[in-house]
Amino acid sequence: MRLLFAGSPRAAVPTLEALAGGPHTIDAVITRPPTPQGRKRILTPTPVEVSAVERGLPVLHARSLTPLQDELIEREADLGVIVAFGGLVREPLLSAPRLGWINLHFSLLPAYRGAAPVQHALIAGETTTGLSVFHLTEGLDEGDLYAQRPHPIGAHDTAGSLLDRLAIEGASVVADVVDRLAAGTIEATPQEGQPTFAPKLDRADGRLRFTESASTISARLRGTTPEPGAFGELDDGTVVKVLDATIGHDGAPLAPGALALDGRRALVGTADRPLELVTVQPAGKQAMSALDWMRGLRDRETRRFA
């Protein structure tokens, strides 16, 4: 079959690689334009573009598929495949490929429809998530399902580590669905159950509230790592990014937000047991050991997270 592929971030690369190594032809790879990255603001292509160029695949830049609508329709593809592209597909492009479009989504639909299913699943304290391959419609992640696969969430998973695993597992599932669509041996089935939603996160979603339980704080930290990033704010307004923390140790109770050193552990109080800070990044500084940061903090005994 002749395929169109749309995606941009690292999570989309395994699927592109799986399809490029299969029996089908990728007519075009649609990805977002290069953006300035790093302190030197170097114009950098998306991970999908890097992978496509390495494989000699034609690349089209777009933030939305709409400006490319006529060109893509003219290609008369058999199937469109989307993984984390971030833009909607509307008619008449939606119906242009002979078999329509399929989407790899990182949840067990209809749970966590939207842009950030992995992050929201972690924040909610879920212990299981999964992936779904579904037929794309104009509604938000509402299409009929071709395949689903559950996946456990580890106690120390972050959104980044969990998404990496789901992306690799999802690539083989998408490739299998594409092969079966080509052979005419698969049919989609409607989603069942009450939908929940997972909108895109912003910076405020990473704020840690130390009046909550340690498990709730840990879940938010893991769900917002690496993006948009978890942080706390000291009582003087200083923002401290929290890159890693654990609730693996019990300790003497601390008032919510209070700081304490316990041997080689840097602790912060919560609504129940203390949270051990492992790695932090104070505003304007590099990431560092939380132990070193707390040792160097003036008036540590009276300082606290707001």
PDB file of C-alpha atoms in Angstrom:
ATOM      1  CA  MET A   1       0.000   0.000   0.000  1.00  0.00           C
ATOM      2  CA  ARG A   2       0.921   3.632  -0.412  1.00  0.00           C
ATOM      3  CA  LEU A   3       1.018   5.426   2.934  1.00  0.00           C
ATOM      4  CA  LEU A   4       1.053   8.958   4.262  1.00  0.00           C
ATOM      5  CA  PHE A   5       2.696   9.392   7.657  1.00  0.00           C
ATOM      6  CA  ALA A   6       2.208  12.380   9.980  1.00  0.00           C
ATOM      7  CA  GLY A   7       4.125  12.822  13.224  1.00  0.00           C
ATOM      8  CA  SER A   8       6.769  14.964  14.876  1.00  0.00           C
ATOM      9  CA  PRO A   9       8.194  13.935  18.288  1.00  0.00           C
ATOM     10  CA  ARG A  10      10.431  11.063  19.316  1.00  0.00           C
ATOM     11  CA  ALA A  11       7.373   8.984  20.243  1.00  0.00           C
ATOM     12  CA  ALA A  12       6.412   8.810  16.547  1.00  0.00           C
ATOM     13  CA  VAL A  13       9.807   7.601  15.295  1.00  0.00           C
ATOM     14  CA  PRO A  14       9.485   3.871  16.122  1.00  0.00           C
ATOM     15  CA  THR A  15       6.266   3.627  14.094  1.00  0.00           C
ATOM     16  CA  LEU A  16       7.802   5.461  11.140  1.00  0.00           C
ATOM     17  CA  GLU A  17      10.807   3.120  11.250  1.00  0.00           C
ATOM     18  CA  ALA A  18       8.597   0.033  11.471  1.00  0.00           C
ATOM     19  CA  LEU A  19       6.532   1.104   8.463  1.00  0.00           C
ATOM     20  CA  ALA A  20       9.593   2.172   6.463  1.00  0.00           C
ATOM     21  CA  GLY A  21      11.079  -1.278   7.000  1.00  0.00           C
ATOM     22  CA  GLY A  22       7.914  -3.065   5.923  1.00  0.00           C
ATOM     23  CA  PRO A  23       6.369  -3.989   2.566  1.00  0.00           C
ATOM     24  CA  HIS A  24       4.513  -0.698   2.063  1.00  0.00           C
ATOM     25  CA  THR A  25       5.574   2.567   0.409  1.00  0.00           C
ATOM     26  CA  ILE A  26       5.599   5.825   2.360  1.00  0.00           C
ATOM     27  CA  ASP A  27       4.679   8.508  -0.170  1.00  0.00           C
ATOM     28  CA  ALA A  28       5.222  11.441   2.192  1.00  0.00           C
ATOM     29  CA  VAL A  29       6.165  12.174   5.789  1.00  0.00           C
ATOM     30  CA  ILE A  30       4.425  15.252   7.199  1.00  0.00           C
ATOM     31  CA  THR A  31       6.079  16.820  10.227  1.00  0.00           C
ATOM     32  CA  ARG A  32       6.355  20.191  11.901  1.00  0.00           C
ATOM     33  CA  PRO A  33       8.954  22.676  10.601  1.00  0.00           C
ATOM     34  CA  PRO A  34      12.363  22.965  12.289  1.00  0.00           C
ATOM     35  CA  THR A  35      12.349  25.150  15.416  1.00  0.00           C
ATOM     36  CA  PRO A  36      15.093  27.032  17.303  1.00  0.00           C
ATOM     37  CA  GLN A  37      16.470  24.867  20.128  1.00  0.00           C
ATOM     38  CA  GLY A  38      18.929  25.403  22.962  1.00  0.00           C
ATOM     39  CA  ARG A  39      20.679  28.507  24.183  1.00  0.00           C
ATOM     40  CA  LYS A  40      22.122  29.189  20.752  1.00  0.00           C
ATOM     41  CA  ARG A  41      18.653  28.797  19.184  1.00  0.00           C
ATOM     42  CA  ILE A  42      19.901  26.433  16.511  1.00  0.00           C
ATOM     43  CA  LEU A  43      17.224  25.563  13.944  1.00  0.00           C
ATOM     44  CA  THR A  44      16.537  21.885  14.616  1.00  0.00           C
ATOM     45  CA  PRO A  45      14.329  19.437  12.675  1.00  0.00           C
ATOM     46  CA  THR A  46      11.868  17.186  14.461  1.00  0.00           C
ATOM     47  CA  PRO A  47      12.969  13.652  15.389  1.00  0.00           C
ATOM     48  CA  VAL A  48      10.574  12.348  12.731  1.00  0.00           C
ATOM     49  CA  GLU A  49      12.211  14.482  10.037  1.00  0.00           C
ATOM     50  CA  VAL A  50      15.668  13.285  11.066  1.00  0.00           C
ATOM     51  CA  SER A  51      14.539   9.664  10.788  1.00  0.00           C
ATOM     52  CA  ALA A  52      12.760  10.261   7.463  1.00  0.00           C
ATOM     53  CA  VAL A  53      15.784  11.951   5.882  1.00  0.00           C
ATOM     54  CA  GLU A  54      18.035   9.091   7.020  1.00  0.00           C
ATOM     55  CA  ARG A  55      15.727   6.712   5.162  1.00  0.00           C
ATOM     56  CA  GLY A  56      15.411   8.848   2.038  1.00  0.00           C
ATOM     57  CA  LEU A  57      11.706   9.537   2.554  1.00  0.00           C
ATOM     58  CA  PRO A  58      10.095  12.708   1.167  1.00  0.00           C
ATOM     59  CA  VAL A  59       9.353  15.252   3.920  1.00  0.00           C
ATOM     60  CA  LEU A  60       6.668  17.936   3.960  1.00  0.00           C
ATOM     61  CA  HIS A  61       6.606  20.632   6.650  1.00  0.00           C
ATOM     62  CA  ALA A  62       3.316  21.725   8.188  1.00  0.00           C
ATOM     63  CA  ARG A  63       1.856  22.695  11.544  1.00  0.00           C
ATOM     64  CA  SER A  64      -1.529  21.639  10.247  1.00  0.00           C
ATOM     65  CA  LEU A  65      -2.466  19.290   7.427  1.00  0.00           C
ATOM     66  CA  THR A  66      -4.972  21.761   6.001  1.00  0.00           C
ATOM     67  CA  PRO A  67      -2.443  23.811   3.926  1.00  0.00           C
ATOM     68  CA  LEU A  68      -1.224  20.543   2.347  1.00  0.00           C
ATOM     69  CA  GLN A  69      -4.722  19.255   1.673  1.00  0.00           C
ATOM     70  CA  ASP A  70      -4.713  19.474  -2.124  1.00  0.00           C
ATOM     71  CA  GLU A  71      -1.203  18.068  -2.455  1.00  0.00           C
ATOM     72  CA  LEU A  72      -1.948  15.128  -0.185  1.00  0.00           C
ATOM     73  CA  ILE A  73      -5.240  14.341  -1.916  1.00  0.00           C
ATOM     74  CA  GLU A  74      -3.445  14.284  -5.278  1.00  0.00           C
ATOM     75  CA  ARG A  75      -1.085  11.605  -3.997  1.00  0.00           C
ATOM     76  CA  GLU A  76      -4.009   9.127  -3.895  1.00  0.00           C
ATOM     77  CA  ALA A  77      -2.615   7.197  -0.939  1.00  0.00           C
ATOM     78  CA  ASP A  78      -4.250   4.037   0.344  1.00  0.00           C
ATOM     79  CA  LEU A  79      -3.904   4.897   4.038  1.00  0.00           C
ATOM     80  CA  GLY A  80      -2.816   7.715   6.314  1.00  0.00           C
ATOM     81  CA  VAL A  81      -1.036   7.009   9.608  1.00  0.00           C
ATOM     82  CA  ILE A  82      -0.772   9.570  12.409  1.00  0.00           C
ATOM     83  CA  VAL A  83       1.324   9.383  15.582  1.00  0.00           C
ATOM     84  CA  ALA A  84       1.551  12.450  17.826  1.00  0.00           C
ATOM     85  CA  PHE A  85       1.296  14.997  15.027  1.00  0.00           C
ATOM     86  CA  GLY A  86      -0.775  17.447  17.031  1.00  0.00           C
ATOM     87  CA  GLY A  87      -3.123  18.630  14.282  1.00  0.00           C
ATOM     88  CA  LEU A  88      -6.631  17.613  13.276  1.00  0.00           C
ATOM     89  CA  VAL A  89      -7.487  16.027   9.933  1.00  0.00           C
ATOM     90  CA  ARG A  90     -10.611  17.436   8.349  1.00  0.00           C
ATOM     91  CA  GLU A  91     -12.664  16.652   5.283  1.00  0.00           C
ATOM     92  CA  PRO A  92     -12.087  16.235   2.403  1.00  0.00           C
ATOM     93  CA  LEU A  93      -8.581  15.086   3.376  1.00  0.00           C
ATOM     94  CA  LEU A  94      -9.981  12.807   6.077  1.00  0.00           C
ATOM     95  CA  SER A  95     -11.665  10.619   3.449  1.00  0.00           C
ATOM     96  CA  ALA A  96      -9.054  11.016   0.721  1.00  0.00           C
ATOM     97  CA  PRO A  97      -6.958   7.889   1.373  1.00  0.00           C
ATOM     98  CA  ARG A  98      -8.753   4.758   0.177  1.00  0.00           C
ATOM     99  CA  LEU A  99      -8.849   3.320   3.713  1.00  0.00           C
ATOM    100  CA  GLY A 100      -8.910   6.620   5.580  1.00  0.00           C
ATOM    101  CA  TRP A 101      -6.509   7.378   8.428  1.00  0.00           C
ATOM    102  CA  ILE A 102      -5.452   5.454  11.515  1.00  0.00           C
ATOM    103  CA  ASN A 103      -4.033   6.939  14.707  1.00  0.00           C
ATOM    104  CA  LEU A 104      -1.812   5.474  17.423  1.00  0.00           C
ATOM    105  CA  HIS A 105      -2.992   6.797  20.789  1.00  0.00           C
ATOM    106  CA  PHE A 106      -1.232   6.128  24.075  1.00  0.00           C
ATOM    107  CA  SER A 107      -4.160   5.051  26.241  1.00  0.00           C
ATOM    108  CA  LEU A 108      -6.876   2.423  26.329  1.00  0.00           C
ATOM    109  CA  LEU A 109      -9.602   4.428  24.640  1.00  0.00           C
ATOM    110  CA  PRO A 110     -12.080   5.810  25.495  1.00  0.00           C
ATOM    111  CA  ALA A 111      -9.960   6.600  28.572  1.00  0.00           C
ATOM    112  CA  TYR A 112      -7.792   9.703  28.324  1.00  0.00           C
ATOM    113  CA  ARG A 113      -8.797  11.108  24.988  1.00  0.00           C
ATOM    114  CA  GLY A 114      -6.690  14.128  24.123  1.00  0.00           C
ATOM    115  CA  ALA A 115      -3.143  15.397  23.803  1.00  0.00           C
ATOM    116  CA  ALA A 116      -1.578  14.146  27.056  1.00  0.00           C
ATOM    117  CA  PRO A 117      -2.909  10.659  27.909  1.00  0.00           C
ATOM    118  CA  VAL A 118       0.324   9.329  29.445  1.00  0.00           C
ATOM    119  CA  GLN A 119       0.815  12.374  31.651  1.00  0.00           C
ATOM    120  CA  HIS A 120      -2.759  12.370  32.929  1.00  0.00           C
ATOM    121  CA  ALA A 121      -2.725   8.638  33.616  1.00  0.00           C
ATOM    122  CA  LEU A 122       0.339   9.064  35.841  1.00  0.00           C
ATOM    123  CA  ILE A 123      -1.041  12.125  37.616  1.00  0.00           C
ATOM    124  CA  ALA A 124      -4.238  10.191  38.341  1.00  0.00           C
ATOM    125  CA  GLY A 125      -2.229   7.400  39.974  1.00  0.00           C
ATOM    126  CA  GLU A 126      -3.145   4.720  37.445  1.00  0.00           C
ATOM    127  CA  THR A 127      -1.228   1.440  37.599  1.00  0.00           C
ATOM    128  CA  THR A 128      -2.164   0.324  34.073  1.00  0.00           C
ATOM    129  CA  THR A 129      -2.461   2.152  30.789  1.00  0.00           C
ATOM    130  CA  GLY A 130      -2.009   0.973  27.207  1.00  0.00           C
ATOM    131  CA  LEU A 131      -2.262   1.922  23.580  1.00  0.00           C
ATOM    132  CA  SER A 132      -4.957   2.007  20.933  1.00  0.00           C
ATOM    133  CA  VAL A 133      -4.935   2.051  17.136  1.00  0.00           C
ATOM    134  CA  PHE A 134      -8.176   3.505  15.827  1.00  0.00           C
ATOM    135  CA  HIS A 135      -9.841   4.779  12.669  1.00  0.00           C
ATOM    136  CA  LEU A 136      -9.600   8.557  12.629  1.00  0.00           C
ATOM    137  CA  THR A 137     -12.806  10.613  12.603  1.00  0.00           C
ATOM    138  CA  GLU A 138     -13.497  14.316  13.052  1.00  0.00           C
ATOM    139  CA  GLY A 139     -14.341  13.771  16.735  1.00  0.00           C
ATOM    140  CA  LEU A 140     -11.559  13.834  19.324  1.00  0.00           C
ATOM    141  CA  ASP A 141     -10.162  10.279  19.486  1.00  0.00           C
ATOM    142  CA  GLU A 142     -13.666   8.882  18.970  1.00  0.00           C
ATOM    143  CA  GLY A 143     -13.089   6.469  16.089  1.00  0.00           C
ATOM    144  CA  ASP A 144     -13.602   2.709  16.039  1.00  0.00           C
ATOM    145  CA  LEU A 145     -10.773   0.535  17.333  1.00  0.00           C
ATOM    146  CA  TYR A 146      -8.537  -1.746  15.289  1.00  0.00           C
ATOM    147  CA  ALA A 147      -6.325  -2.847  18.170  1.00  0.00           C
ATOM    148  CA  GLN A 148      -5.618  -2.246  21.848  1.00  0.00           C
ATOM    149  CA  ARG A 149      -2.896  -3.459  24.161  1.00  0.00           C
ATOM    150  CA  PRO A 150      -2.656  -2.882  27.937  1.00  0.00           C
ATOM    151  CA  HIS A 151       0.653  -1.885  29.509  1.00  0.00           C
ATOM    152  CA  PRO A 152       1.666  -1.729  33.207  1.00  0.00           C
ATOM    153  CA  ILE A 153       2.820   1.502  34.815  1.00  0.00           C
ATOM    154  CA  GLY A 154       5.907   1.038  36.981  1.00  0.00           C
ATOM    155  CA  ALA A 155       6.194   2.604  40.419  1.00  0.00           C
ATOM    156  CA  HIS A 156       9.062   4.797  39.217  1.00  0.00           C
ATOM    157  CA  ASP A 157       7.845   5.524  35.695  1.00  0.00           C
ATOM    158  CA  THR A 158       7.835   9.091  34.459  1.00  0.00           C
ATOM    159  CA  ALA A 159       5.834  10.327  31.497  1.00  0.00           C
ATOM    160  CA  GLY A 160       9.052  10.190  29.493  1.00  0.00           C
ATOM    161  CA  SER A 161      10.042   6.623  30.336  1.00  0.00           C
ATOM    162  CA  LEU A 162       6.514   5.278  29.962  1.00  0.00           C
ATOM    163  CA  LEU A 163       5.960   7.024  26.632  1.00  0.00           C
ATOM    164  CA  ASP A 164       9.245   5.628  25.298  1.00  0.00           C
ATOM    165  CA  ARG A 165       8.093   2.074  26.027  1.00  0.00           C
ATOM    166  CA  LEU A 166       4.606   2.618  24.639  1.00  0.00           C
ATOM    167  CA  ALA A 167       6.062   4.124  21.451  1.00  0.00           C
ATOM    168  CA  ILE A 168       8.198   1.038  20.827  1.00  0.00           C
ATOM    169  CA  GLU A 169       5.371  -1.366  21.592  1.00  0.00           C
ATOM    170  CA  GLY A 170       2.893   0.662  19.558  1.00  0.00           C
ATOM    171  CA  ALA A 171       5.072   0.565  16.455  1.00  0.00           C
ATOM    172  CA  SER A 172       4.642  -3.188  16.053  1.00  0.00           C
ATOM    173  CA  VAL A 173       0.896  -2.927  16.705  1.00  0.00           C
ATOM    174  CA  VAL A 174       0.482  -0.234  14.029  1.00  0.00           C
ATOM    175  CA  ALA A 175       2.554  -2.240  11.535  1.00  0.00           C
ATOM    176  CA  ASP A 176       0.352  -5.279  12.149  1.00  0.00           C
ATOM    177  CA  VAL A 177      -2.838  -3.239  11.687  1.00  0.00           C
ATOM    178  CA  VAL A 178      -1.506  -1.786   8.415  1.00  0.00           C
ATOM    179  CA  ASP A 179      -0.632  -5.255   7.120  1.00  0.00           C
ATOM    180  CA  ARG A 180      -4.077  -6.574   8.023  1.00  0.00           C
ATOM    181  CA  LEU A 181      -5.803  -3.591   6.432  1.00  0.00           C
ATOM    182  CA  ALA A 182      -3.846  -4.274   3.261  1.00  0.00           C
ATOM    183  CA  ALA A 183      -4.953  -7.902   3.363  1.00  0.00           C
ATOM    184  CA  GLY A 184      -8.562  -7.012   4.217  1.00  0.00           C
ATOM    185  CA  THR A 185      -8.500  -9.220   7.320  1.00  0.00           C
ATOM    186  CA  ILE A 186      -9.315  -6.678  10.039  1.00  0.00           C
ATOM    187  CA  GLU A 187     -12.432  -4.763  11.045  1.00  0.00           C
ATOM    188  CA  ALA A 188     -12.792  -1.927  13.530  1.00  0.00           C
ATOM    189  CA  THR A 189     -15.066  -2.159  16.564  1.00  0.00           C
ATOM    190  CA  PRO A 190     -16.715   0.720  18.458  1.00  0.00           C
ATOM    191  CA  GLN A 191     -15.184   2.068  21.638  1.00  0.00           C
ATOM    192  CA  GLU A 192     -16.980   1.028  24.811  1.00  0.00           C
ATOM    193  CA  GLY A 193     -17.235   2.797  28.147  1.00  0.00           C
ATOM    194  CA  GLN A 194     -17.374   6.311  29.518  1.00  0.00           C
ATOM    195  CA  PRO A 195     -14.739   8.579  27.977  1.00  0.00           C
ATOM    196  CA  THR A 196     -12.299  10.599  30.056  1.00  0.00           C
ATOM    197  CA  PHE A 197     -10.127  13.391  28.760  1.00  0.00           C
ATOM    198  CA  ALA A 198      -6.462  14.359  28.860  1.00  0.00           C
ATOM    199  CA  PRO A 199      -5.926  17.928  27.633  1.00  0.00           C
ATOM    200  CA  LYS A 200      -2.469  19.326  26.939  1.00  0.00           C
ATOM    201  CA  LEU A 201      -0.581  20.297  30.090  1.00  0.00           C
ATOM    202  CA  ASP A 202       0.849  23.738  30.745  1.00  0.00           C
ATOM    203  CA  ARG A 203       3.435  24.977  33.210  1.00  0.00           C
ATOM    204  CA  ALA A 204       0.913  25.402  36.034  1.00  0.00           C
ATOM    205  CA  ASP A 205       0.154  21.667  35.927  1.00  0.00           C
ATOM    206  CA  GLY A 206       3.681  21.011  37.181  1.00  0.00           C
ATOM    207  CA  ARG A 207       3.252  22.947  40.449  1.00  0.00           C
ATOM    208  CA  LEU A 208       3.718  20.651  43.450  1.00  0.00           C
ATOM    209  CA  ARG A 209       1.438  21.321  46.414  1.00  0.00           C
ATOM    210  CA  PHE A 210       3.043  20.026  49.587  1.00  0.00           C
ATOM    211  CA  THR A 211      -0.249  20.137  51.486  1.00  0.00           C
ATOM    212  CA  GLU A 212      -1.173  17.022  49.487  1.00  0.00           C
ATOM    213  CA  SER A 213      -0.090  13.465  50.279  1.00  0.00           C
ATOM    214  CA  ALA A 214       3.350  12.212  49.299  1.00  0.00           C
ATOM    215  CA  SER A 215       1.827   9.740  46.828  1.00  0.00           C
ATOM    216  CA  THR A 216      -0.249  12.478  45.153  1.00  0.00           C
ATOM    217  CA  ILE A 217       2.790  14.753  44.870  1.00  0.00           C
ATOM    218  CA  SER A 218       4.920  11.903  43.498  1.00  0.00           C
ATOM    219  CA  ALA A 219       2.256  11.084  40.896  1.00  0.00           C
ATOM    220  CA  ARG A 220       2.183  14.686  39.676  1.00  0.00           C
ATOM    221  CA  LEU A 221       5.970  14.853  39.609  1.00  0.00           C
ATOM    222  CA  ARG A 222       6.233  11.699  37.505  1.00  0.00           C
ATOM    223  CA  GLY A 223       3.370  12.748  35.243  1.00  0.00           C
ATOM    224  CA  THR A 224       4.944  16.108  34.423  1.00  0.00           C
ATOM    225  CA  THR A 225       8.504  14.802  33.902  1.00  0.00           C
ATOM    226  CA  PRO A 226      10.131  15.750  31.603  1.00  0.00           C
ATOM    227  CA  GLU A 227       7.454  18.135  30.293  1.00  0.00           C
ATOM    228  CA  PRO A 228       6.184  20.612  31.357  1.00  0.00           C
ATOM    229  CA  GLY A 229       8.347  19.938  34.429  1.00  0.00           C
ATOM    230  CA  ALA A 230       7.509  19.758  38.141  1.00  0.00           C
ATOM    231  CA  PHE A 231       8.431  22.590  40.483  1.00  0.00           C
ATOM    232  CA  GLY A 232       7.938  23.975  43.948  1.00  0.00           C
ATOM    233  CA  GLU A 233       8.122  27.579  45.110  1.00  0.00           C
ATOM    234  CA  LEU A 234       9.943  28.556  48.282  1.00  0.00           C
ATOM    235  CA  ASP A 235       8.424  31.046  50.685  1.00  0.00           C
ATOM    236  CA  ASP A 236      10.633  33.808  49.242  1.00  0.00           C
ATOM    237  CA  GLY A 237       9.311  33.179  45.734  1.00  0.00           C
ATOM    238  CA  THR A 238      12.321  31.189  44.483  1.00  0.00           C
ATOM    239  CA  VAL A 239      11.246  28.516  42.010  1.00  0.00           C
ATOM    240  CA  VAL A 240      12.927  25.130  42.341  1.00  0.00           C
ATOM    241  CA  LYS A 241      12.419  22.473  39.675  1.00  0.00           C
ATOM    242  CA  VAL A 242      12.062  19.005  41.167  1.00  0.00           C
ATOM    243  CA  LEU A 243      13.594  16.534  38.734  1.00  0.00           C
ATOM    244  CA  ASP A 244      13.500  13.417  40.907  1.00  0.00           C
ATOM    245  CA  ALA A 245      12.048  12.463  44.283  1.00  0.00           C
ATOM    246  CA  THR A 246      10.997   9.309  46.072  1.00  0.00           C
ATOM    247  CA  ILE A 247       8.602   8.205  48.774  1.00  0.00           C
ATOM    248  CA  GLY A 248      10.471   4.974  49.362  1.00  0.00           C
ATOM    249  CA  HIS A 249      11.425   5.847  52.945  1.00  0.00           C
ATOM    250  CA  ASP A 250       9.406   6.594  56.046  1.00  0.00           C
ATOM    251  CA  GLY A 251      10.557   9.349  58.341  1.00  0.00           C
ATOM    252  CA  ALA A 252       9.553  11.562  61.205  1.00  0.00           C
ATOM    253  CA  PRO A 253       6.578  13.743  60.266  1.00  0.00           C
ATOM    254  CA  LEU A 254       7.374  17.164  58.850  1.00  0.00           C
ATOM    255  CA  ALA A 255       4.996  20.070  58.410  1.00  0.00           C
ATOM    256  CA  PRO A 256       3.866  20.415  54.786  1.00  0.00           C
ATOM    257  CA  GLY A 257       6.600  22.165  52.815  1.00  0.00           C
ATOM    258  CA  ALA A 258       9.141  22.134  55.668  1.00  0.00           C
ATOM    259  CA  LEU A 259      12.726  21.167  54.789  1.00  0.00           C
ATOM    260  CA  ALA A 260      15.014  18.847  56.754  1.00  0.00           C
ATOM    261  CA  LEU A 261      18.230  16.887  56.414  1.00  0.00           C
ATOM    262  CA  ASP A 262      18.175  13.299  57.676  1.00  0.00           C
ATOM    263  CA  GLY A 263      21.639  11.861  57.252  1.00  0.00           C
ATOM    264  CA  ARG A 264      22.191  11.806  53.507  1.00  0.00           C
ATOM    265  CA  ARG A 265      18.546  12.446  52.685  1.00  0.00           C
ATOM    266  CA  ALA A 266      16.979  15.781  51.766  1.00  0.00           C
ATOM    267  CA  LEU A 267      13.390  15.711  52.976  1.00  0.00           C
ATOM    268  CA  VAL A 268      10.345  17.901  52.472  1.00  0.00           C
ATOM    269  CA  GLY A 269       7.145  17.582  54.462  1.00  0.00           C
ATOM    270  CA  THR A 270       3.799  16.666  52.930  1.00  0.00           C
ATOM    271  CA  ALA A 271       0.313  16.001  54.269  1.00  0.00           C
ATOM    272  CA  ASP A 272       1.465  12.601  55.512  1.00  0.00           C
ATOM    273  CA  ARG A 273       5.004  11.225  55.267  1.00  0.00           C
ATOM    274  CA  PRO A 274       8.056  13.140  54.036  1.00  0.00           C
ATOM    275  CA  LEU A 275       9.123  13.109  50.416  1.00  0.00           C
ATOM    276  CA  GLU A 276      12.820  12.607  49.702  1.00  0.00           C
ATOM    277  CA  LEU A 277      14.146  15.039  47.124  1.00  0.00           C
ATOM    278  CA  VAL A 278      16.823  13.444  44.932  1.00  0.00           C
ATOM    279  CA  THR A 279      17.612  15.939  42.139  1.00  0.00           C
ATOM    280  CA  VAL A 280      16.566  19.583  41.896  1.00  0.00           C
ATOM    281  CA  GLN A 281      17.320  22.605  39.742  1.00  0.00           C
ATOM    282  CA  PRO A 282      17.117  25.980  41.491  1.00  0.00           C
ATOM    283  CA  ALA A 283      16.192  28.939  39.309  1.00  0.00           C
ATOM    284  CA  GLY A 284      19.139  30.073  37.208  1.00  0.00           C
ATOM    285  CA  LYS A 285      21.327  27.090  38.100  1.00  0.00           C
ATOM    286  CA  GLN A 286      22.162  23.656  36.761  1.00  0.00           C
ATOM    287  CA  ALA A 287      20.530  20.484  38.016  1.00  0.00           C
ATOM    288  CA  MET A 288      22.151  19.250  41.220  1.00  0.00           C
ATOM    289  CA  SER A 289      21.851  16.796  44.048  1.00  0.00           C
ATOM    290  CA  ALA A 290      19.018  17.840  46.353  1.00  0.00           C
ATOM    291  CA  LEU A 291      21.293  17.022  49.285  1.00  0.00           C
ATOM    292  CA  ASP A 292      23.905  19.533  48.081  1.00  0.00           C
ATOM    293  CA  TRP A 293      21.231  22.119  47.382  1.00  0.00           C
ATOM    294  CA  MET A 294      19.649  21.819  50.809  1.00  0.00           C
ATOM    295  CA  ARG A 295      23.000  21.850  52.584  1.00  0.00           C
ATOM    296  CA  GLY A 296      23.832  25.138  50.895  1.00  0.00           C
ATOM    297  CA  LEU A 297      20.466  26.743  51.591  1.00  0.00           C
ATOM    298  CA  ARG A 298      20.590  29.625  54.050  1.00  0.00           C
ATOM    299  CA  ASP A 299      18.235  29.501  57.024  1.00  0.00           C
ATOM    300  CA  ARG A 300      17.250  25.977  56.024  1.00  0.00           C
ATOM    301  CA  GLU A 301      15.481  25.352  59.331  1.00  0.00           C
ATOM    302  CA  THR A 302      13.011  28.158  58.714  1.00  0.00           C
ATOM    303  CA  ARG A 303      12.629  27.859  54.956  1.00  0.00           C
ATOM    304  CA  ARG A 304       9.758  25.960  53.388  1.00  0.00           C
ATOM    305  CA  PHE A 305       7.960  25.355  50.130  1.00  0.00           C
ATOM    306  CA  ALA A 306       4.889  27.543  49.880  1.00  0.00           C
TER     307      ALA A 306
END
